[in-house]
CSV table of C-alpha atoms in Angstrom, one decimal:
chain,number,residue,atom,x,y,z
A,1,MET,CA,69.0,39.0,49.2
A,2,ASN,CA,68.9,41.8,46.6
A,3,ASP,CA,68.7,41.3,42.8
A,4,SER,CA,72.3,42.6,42.1
A,5,LEU,CA,73.7,39.9,44.3
A,6,LEU,CA,71.5,37.2,42.6
A,7,ASN,CA,72.7,38.4,39.2
A,8,TYR,CA,76.3,38.2,40.3
A,9,PHE,CA,75.9,34.6,41.4
A,10,ASN,CA,74.2,33.7,38.2
A,11,VAL,CA,77.0,35.3,36.2
A,12,VAL,CA,79.8,33.3,37.9
A,13,GLY,CA,77.8,30.0,37.5
A,14,VAL,CA,76.8,29.4,41.1
A,15,ASN,CA,73.8,27.0,41.5
A,16,ASP,CA,71.1,27.1,44.1
A,17,THR,CA,73.3,25.2,46.6
A,18,PHE,CA,76.9,26.0,47.0
A,19,LEU,CA,79.8,25.8,49.5
A,20,VAL,CA,81.9,28.9,49.9
A,21,ASN,CA,83.9,27.7,52.8
A,22,HIS,CA,83.2,24.5,54.6
A,23,ASP,CA,84.6,25.7,57.9
A,24,SER,CA,83.1,29.1,57.9
A,25,ILE,CA,80.2,29.9,55.6
A,26,ILE,CA,77.5,27.5,54.4
A,27,CYS,CA,74.6,28.5,52.3
A,28,ASP,CA,71.9,26.0,51.3
A,29,SER,CA,70.2,28.3,48.8
A,30,ILE,CA,70.9,31.7,47.5
A,31,THR,CA,67.4,32.7,48.6
A,32,GLN,CA,68.1,31.7,52.2
A,33,PRO,CA,70.1,33.7,54.7
A,34,ILE,CA,73.8,33.0,55.0
A,35,MET,CA,74.8,31.1,58.1
A,36,ILE,CA,78.2,31.9,59.6
A,37,ASP,CA,79.6,29.1,61.7
A,38,PHE,CA,82.6,30.8,63.2
A,39,LEU,CA,80.5,33.4,65.0
A,40,GLN,CA,79.7,31.2,68.0
A,41,MET,CA,77.1,32.3,70.4
A,42,LYS,CA,78.3,30.2,73.3
A,43,SER,CA,81.3,31.2,75.4
A,44,SER,CA,84.7,29.5,74.9
A,45,ASN,CA,87.8,29.3,77.1
A,46,ILE,CA,91.0,30.6,75.6
A,47,VAL,CA,94.1,29.5,77.4
A,48,PRO,CA,97.1,31.7,76.5
A,49,VAL,CA,100.5,30.2,76.1
A,50,VAL,CA,102.8,31.9,78.5
A,51,LEU,CA,106.5,31.7,77.6
A,52,THR,CA,108.6,31.9,80.8
A,53,ILE,CA,112.3,32.6,80.8
A,54,ASP,CA,114.4,31.3,83.7
A,55,PRO,CA,115.9,34.4,85.4
A,56,ILE,CA,119.0,32.5,86.3
A,57,ILE,CA,120.1,32.5,82.7
A,58,ASP,CA,120.6,36.3,82.9
A,59,ILE,CA,122.5,36.0,86.2
A,60,ILE,CA,124.7,33.3,84.7
A,61,THR,CA,125.4,35.4,81.6
A,62,TYR,CA,126.3,38.5,83.6
A,63,SER,CA,128.5,36.5,86.0
A,64,LEU,CA,130.4,34.8,83.1
A,65,ILE,CA,130.9,38.1,81.3
A,66,ILE,CA,132.3,39.6,84.5
A,67,LEU,CA,134.7,36.6,84.9
A,68,LEU,CA,135.7,36.8,81.2
A,69,GLY,CA,136.4,40.5,81.7
A,70,LEU,CA,138.6,39.8,84.7
A,71,ILE,CA,140.5,37.1,82.8
A,72,ALA,CA,141.0,39.5,79.9
A,73,ILE,CA,142.4,42.2,82.2
A,74,ILE,CA,144.8,39.7,83.8
A,75,TRP,CA,145.9,38.5,80.4
A,76,HIS,CA,146.4,42.0,79.1
A,77,PHE,CA,148.2,43.7,82.0
A,78,MET,CA,150.0,40.6,83.5
A,79,PRO,CA,150.6,38.1,80.7
A,80,ASP,CA,153.5,36.5,82.6
A,81,ARG,CA,151.1,35.7,85.6
A,82,PHE,CA,148.5,34.5,83.2
A,83,SER,CA,150.9,32.2,81.4
A,84,MET,CA,151.9,30.6,84.6
A,85,ILE,CA,148.6,28.7,84.9
A,86,PHE,CA,149.2,27.1,81.5
A,87,SER,CA,152.7,26.0,82.6
A,88,LEU,CA,152.9,22.5,84.1
A,89,LYS,CA,156.6,22.9,85.0
A,90,LEU,CA,157.3,22.2,88.7
A,91,GLU,CA,160.5,24.1,89.2
A,92,ASN,CA,160.9,27.8,90.0
A,93,GLN,CA,157.2,28.2,90.7
A,94,LEU,CA,156.9,27.9,94.4
A,95,SER,CA,158.7,30.9,95.9
A,96,ARG,CA,158.9,34.6,95.3
A,97,SER,CA,162.2,34.9,97.1
A,98,GLY,CA,165.6,34.0,95.8
A,99,GLY,CA,168.3,35.3,93.4
A,100,ASP,CA,166.0,35.5,90.4
A,101,ALA,CA,163.9,38.7,90.7
A,102,ASN,CA,161.9,37.8,87.6
A,103,ILE,CA,160.4,34.6,88.8
A,104,LYS,CA,156.8,34.4,87.4
A,105,VAL,CA,154.5,33.5,90.2
A,106,PRO,CA,150.7,34.3,90.3
A,107,GLY,CA,149.9,36.6,93.2
A,108,THR,CA,147.3,36.0,95.9
A,109,LEU,CA,144.7,38.2,94.2
A,110,ILE,CA,145.2,36.6,90.8
A,111,THR,CA,145.0,33.2,92.3
A,112,GLY,CA,141.8,34.1,94.1
A,113,VAL,CA,140.3,35.3,90.8
A,114,PHE,CA,141.1,32.1,89.0
A,115,TRP,CA,139.8,30.0,91.9
A,116,LEU,CA,136.6,32.0,91.8
A,117,ASN,CA,136.4,31.6,88.1
A,118,PHE,CA,136.9,27.8,88.3
A,119,ILE,CA,134.3,27.3,91.1
A,120,VAL,CA,131.6,29.4,89.5
A,121,SER,CA,132.1,28.1,85.9
A,122,ALA,CA,132.4,24.5,87.0
A,123,GLY,CA,129.2,24.7,89.1
A,124,ILE,CA,127.3,26.3,86.1
A,125,PHE,CA,128.6,23.6,83.7
A,126,ILE,CA,127.5,20.8,86.1
A,127,LEU,CA,124.1,22.5,86.3
A,128,ILE,CA,123.8,22.4,82.5
A,129,LEU,CA,124.9,18.7,82.4
A,130,LEU,CA,122.2,17.8,85.0
A,131,GLN,CA,119.5,19.7,83.2
A,132,ASN,CA,120.3,18.0,79.9
A,133,TYR,CA,121.3,14.4,80.9
A,134,TYR,CA,119.7,13.9,84.4
A,135,PRO,CA,116.5,15.9,84.4
A,136,ASP,CA,114.5,13.3,86.4
A,137,GLY,CA,116.9,13.5,89.3
A,138,ILE,CA,116.4,17.3,89.8
A,139,VAL,CA,112.6,17.4,89.5
A,140,GLY,CA,111.1,19.9,91.9
A,141,LEU,CA,114.3,21.8,92.5
A,142,SER,CA,114.9,25.3,91.2
A,143,SER,CA,118.1,26.2,89.4
A,144,PHE,CA,119.3,28.2,92.4
A,145,GLU,CA,118.8,25.2,94.7
A,146,ILE,CA,120.7,22.9,92.4
A,147,LEU,CA,123.5,25.4,92.2
A,148,GLY,CA,123.6,25.6,96.0
A,149,TYR,CA,123.9,21.8,96.2
A,150,ILE,CA,126.6,21.8,93.5
A,151,TYR,CA,128.7,24.4,95.2
A,152,LEU,CA,128.3,22.6,98.6
A,153,ALA,CA,129.5,19.3,97.0
A,154,THR,CA,132.3,21.1,95.2
A,155,GLY,CA,133.5,22.8,98.4
A,156,SER,CA,133.3,19.6,100.3
A,157,LEU,CA,135.4,17.8,97.7
A,158,LEU,CA,138.0,20.5,97.7
A,159,LEU,CA,138.2,20.5,101.5
A,160,TYR,CA,138.6,16.8,101.5
A,161,ARG,CA,141.4,17.0,99.0
A,162,ILE,CA,143.2,19.6,101.1
A,163,ILE,CA,142.9,17.5,104.3
A,164,VAL,CA,144.2,14.3,102.5
A,165,ILE,CA,147.1,16.1,100.7
A,166,TYR,CA,148.3,18.0,103.8
A,167,SER,CA,147.8,15.1,106.1
A,168,THR,CA,149.9,12.7,104.0
A,169,SER,CA,152.6,15.2,103.5
A,170,ILE,CA,152.9,15.7,107.3
A,171,ILE,CA,152.9,11.9,108.0
A,172,PHE,CA,155.5,11.1,105.3
A,173,GLN,CA,157.5,14.3,105.5
A,174,THR,CA,157.0,15.1,101.8
A,175,GLN,CA,156.3,18.8,101.9
A,176,LYS,CA,158.1,19.5,98.7
A,177,MET,CA,156.1,16.9,96.8
A,178,ARG,CA,153.0,18.3,98.3
A,179,LYS,CA,153.8,21.8,96.9
A,180,GLN,CA,154.4,20.3,93.5
A,181,GLN,CA,151.2,18.4,93.6
A,182,VAL,CA,149.2,21.4,94.8
A,183,VAL,CA,150.7,23.6,92.0
A,184,THR,CA,149.9,21.0,89.3
A,185,SER,CA,146.4,20.4,90.4
A,186,ARG,CA,145.8,24.1,90.9
A,187,ASN,CA,147.0,25.0,87.3
A,188,ILE,CA,144.8,22.2,85.8
A,189,PHE,CA,141.7,23.6,87.7
A,190,PHE,CA,142.5,27.1,86.5
A,191,ILE,CA,142.9,26.0,82.9
A,192,THR,CA,139.6,24.2,83.2
A,193,GLY,CA,137.8,27.3,84.5
A,194,VAL,CA,139.3,29.5,81.7
A,195,ILE,CA,138.0,27.0,79.1
A,196,LEU,CA,134.6,26.7,80.6
A,197,VAL,CA,133.7,30.4,80.6
A,198,PRO,CA,133.4,30.8,76.8
A,199,VAL,CA,132.1,27.3,76.4
A,200,ILE,CA,129.2,27.9,78.7
A,201,LEU,CA,128.2,31.1,76.9
A,202,LEU,CA,128.2,29.2,73.6
A,203,ILE,CA,126.1,26.4,75.1
A,204,LEU,CA,123.6,28.8,76.5
A,205,TYR,CA,123.0,30.7,73.3
A,206,ILE,CA,123.9,28.3,70.5
A,207,LYS,CA,122.4,25.2,72.0
A,208,GLY,CA,125.0,23.0,70.4
A,209,SER,CA,125.5,19.6,72.0
A,210,ILE,CA,128.7,19.1,70.1
A,211,ILE,CA,130.2,22.0,72.1
A,212,MET,CA,129.3,20.2,75.3
A,213,TYR,CA,130.9,17.0,74.2
A,214,LEU,CA,134.1,18.8,73.2
A,215,ALA,CA,134.2,20.5,76.5
A,216,LEU,CA,133.8,17.1,78.3
A,217,LEU,CA,136.7,15.7,76.2
A,218,ALA,CA,138.9,18.6,77.0
A,219,ILE,CA,138.2,18.3,80.8
A,220,ALA,CA,138.8,14.6,80.7
A,221,PHE,CA,142.1,15.2,78.9
A,222,LEU,CA,143.2,17.8,81.5
A,223,GLN,CA,142.3,15.4,84.3
A,224,VAL,CA,144.4,12.6,82.7
A,225,VAL,CA,147.3,15.0,82.4
A,226,ARG,CA,146.9,15.9,86.1
A,227,LEU,CA,146.8,12.3,87.3
A,228,MET,CA,149.9,11.5,85.2
A,229,LYS,CA,151.8,14.5,86.6
A,230,ILE,CA,150.9,13.4,90.2
A,231,MET,CA,152.1,9.9,89.4
A,232,ILE,CA,155.4,11.3,88.1
A,233,ILE,CA,155.8,13.4,91.3
A,234,GLY,CA,155.1,10.3,93.4
A,235,LYS,CA,157.6,8.2,91.4
A,236,SER,CA,160.3,10.8,92.0
A,237,ASN,CA,160.5,9.7,95.6
A,238,THR,CA,161.9,6.2,96.0
A,239,MET,CA,160.0,5.6,99.2
A,240,PHE,CA,156.7,5.2,97.2
A,241,SER,CA,156.0,2.3,95.0
A,242,THR,CA,153.5,2.2,92.1
A,243,LEU,CA,151.0,0.5,94.4
A,244,HIS,CA,151.3,3.2,97.0
A,245,ILE,CA,150.7,5.9,94.4
A,246,ILE,CA,147.6,4.1,93.0
A,247,LEU,CA,146.1,3.7,96.5
A,248,TYR,CA,146.8,7.4,97.2
A,249,LEU,CA,145.1,8.4,94.0
A,250,CYS,CA,142.1,6.2,94.8
A,251,THR,CA,141.8,7.8,98.2
A,252,LEU,CA,142.2,11.3,96.8
A,253,GLU,CA,140.3,11.1,93.6
A,254,ILE,CA,138.0,8.1,93.2
A,255,VAL,CA,136.6,7.4,96.7
A,256,PRO,CA,135.0,10.9,97.2
A,257,ILE,CA,133.5,10.8,93.7
A,258,LEU,CA,132.0,7.3,94.4
A,259,VAL,CA,130.6,8.5,97.8
A,260,LEU,CA,129.1,11.6,96.1
A,261,ILE,CA,127.5,9.5,93.4
A,262,ARG,CA,126.1,7.1,96.0
A,263,MET,CA,124.6,10.0,98.0
A,264,ILE,CA,123.0,11.4,94.9
A,265,SER,CA,121.6,8.0,94.0
A,266,ASN,CA,120.1,7.5,97.4
A,267,SER,CA,118.5,10.9,97.5
A,268,SER,CA,116.9,10.4,94.1
A,269,GLY,CA,115.7,6.9,94.8
A,270,VAL,CA,117.9,5.2,92.3
A,271,VAL,CA,119.4,2.0,93.6
């Protein structure tokens, strides 16, 4: 070590033994060479942290934006058709023909768009619920596989509902009541789908659990309204008692859900 460096240490009051940095540089004496600990001679393994992003998030986002755009187009160019899904009135909704040429009835294309919107958004919302509240039951499954099972279960439930509703209407000759029930349920499903599209986007990018809880409350409220309307439709016919209506609702609504829950429990190993 040269004389100028020694004079510098003497000026600042450094003794023969000092610690510049305990983790990096240790010097026992100003006359001894400086040892640098952080320059390690042996090799070390550095494991980089890789941040992976689930590609399905982008697909979900693009799908929801497309659905939101279709809903906005229908709302802008056909507000009367759009308002029909928010109407729970049962009269003057079931036919295009008649004396009133201005009957507001959603067309086949619009109905198909709203059905597509409901099925897609409901499946994505169920996926988010499973990932947040039931992660152990979906271990080992990709998001695409989970969505496939969800849509399979949803399609099966809708098919079961169609079979039960149309079968009972044929047996008891209640076609008019069947149409009223179908329209009411359809409108509730469409409203649910319209609500879920912006809600899912908020959940994905804001990560707020309060939004999920509010969405669940809104869905529960809409389902209660649907069941009440079905009971009112059933009570409008004197041939059905309250017990008959309750048994019908159990067959239509509760039994398939219980069967589905039991199947999921058995497949996941939960008793």
